[in-house]
Amino acid sequence: SYVLTQPPSVSVAPGKTAKITCGGSNIQIKSVHWYQQKPGQAPVLVIYNNGDRPSGISERFSGSNSGDTATLTISRVEAGDEADYYCQLWDVDSDRLFGPGTKVTVL
Amino acid sequence: QVQLVESGGGVVQPGRSLRLSCAASGFIFSDYAMHWVRQAPGKGLEWVAVVSYDGSDEYYADSVKGRFSISRDNSQNTLYLQMNSLRVDDTAVYYCAKDGLLLVLGDYFDYWGQGTLVAVSS
């Protein structure tokens, strides 16, 4: 089965850039999606198909996918970006699969 | 705007059954596949099941295959999850989620409900 890895936590100062990685074997051939989940709330789609942004999502959120790593980048980080972030993809053996999640802390 | 409202959660003993519902509004329900995704307390997200836009196809995670059944009533804009032979490790918040693609089984979820808690305990 396919395995996704994410760092458990990322810390970033306000106004700086946060990069959250999602690792997987040759992940570049897959479409990766990203969700933000704040405490006590449902997840929200922030990036789909590696780098597309749903309507209503800030331009500060961007995504890329190359080699064995997909990356969610949050520019000019704000206090309101503090949340758990999950990557997700579809795999023929693992079906719809989520990464373990990364907790982003704004210092 | 898109709204998904889950109901039917609660406390249930191991081995018993429960049926969850998800009432949808704000979009053409019959045009989209629908999913259930769950989250155990303090844990990450786990996809559970999907049903195609017309109800003709269903797919399940291995962890629930043979015990859970997903269905939909397009005349009532409602999604269901029938959960049988419940186990302690089925304890989770269950979210219904709308598929991101029109008329096909897509692989991402563009809208989510607020979730309903299922607690399996003796």
PDB file of C-alpha atoms in Angstrom, chain A residues 1-6 21-30 32 34 65-71 87 89 91 97 99-100:
ATOM      1  CA  SER A   1       0.000   0.000   0.000  1.00  0.00           C
ATOM      2  CA  TYR A   2       1.072   3.579  -0.607  1.00  0.00           C
ATOM      3  CA  VAL A   3       2.521   5.506   2.347  1.00  0.00           C
ATOM      4  CA  LEU A   4       2.430   9.272   2.891  1.00  0.00           C
ATOM      5  CA  THR A   5       4.703  11.065   5.341  1.00  0.00           C
ATOM      6  CA  GLN A   6       4.351  14.539   6.830  1.00  0.00           C
ATOM      7  CA  THR A  21       5.865  18.642   2.945  1.00  0.00           C
ATOM      8  CA  CYS A  22       4.109  15.433   1.957  1.00  0.00           C
ATOM      9  CA  GLY A  23       6.389  12.573   1.000  1.00  0.00           C
ATOM     10  CA  GLY A  24       5.567   9.520  -1.086  1.00  0.00           C
ATOM     11  CA  SER A  25       7.203   7.273  -3.636  1.00  0.00           C
ATOM     12  CA  ASN A  26       7.245   9.108  -6.983  1.00  0.00           C
ATOM     13  CA  ILE A  27       4.407  11.278  -5.697  1.00  0.00           C
ATOM     14  CA  GLN A  28       4.953  13.600  -8.651  1.00  0.00           C
ATOM     15  CA  ILE A  29       2.794  11.317 -10.841  1.00  0.00           C
ATOM     16  CA  LYS A  30      -0.189  11.707  -8.524  1.00  0.00           C
ATOM     17  CA  VAL A  32      -2.159  15.835  -4.359  1.00  0.00           C
ATOM     18  CA  TRP A  34      -4.426  19.725   0.819  1.00  0.00           C
ATOM     19  CA  ASN A  65       4.650  18.532  -6.530  1.00  0.00           C
ATOM     20  CA  SER A  66       7.981  17.159  -7.713  1.00  0.00           C
ATOM     21  CA  GLY A  67       9.908  13.940  -7.309  1.00  0.00           C
ATOM     22  CA  ASP A  68       8.988  12.265  -4.045  1.00  0.00           C
ATOM     23  CA  THR A  69       7.659  15.390  -2.322  1.00  0.00           C
ATOM     24  CA  ALA A  70       4.577  17.561  -2.593  1.00  0.00           C
ATOM     25  CA  THR A  71       4.672  20.893  -0.782  1.00  0.00           C
ATOM     26  CA  CYS A  87      -2.248  16.039   2.258  1.00  0.00           C
ATOM     27  CA  LEU A  89      -4.327  11.604  -2.873  1.00  0.00           C
ATOM     28  CA  ASP A  91      -3.829   5.463  -5.131  1.00  0.00           C
ATOM     29  CA  LEU A  97      -5.443   8.249   1.302  1.00  0.00           C
ATOM     30  CA  GLY A  99      -1.232  11.879   5.187  1.00  0.00           C
ATOM     31  CA  PRO A 100      -0.813  11.831   8.986  1.00  0.00           C
TER      32      PRO A 100
END
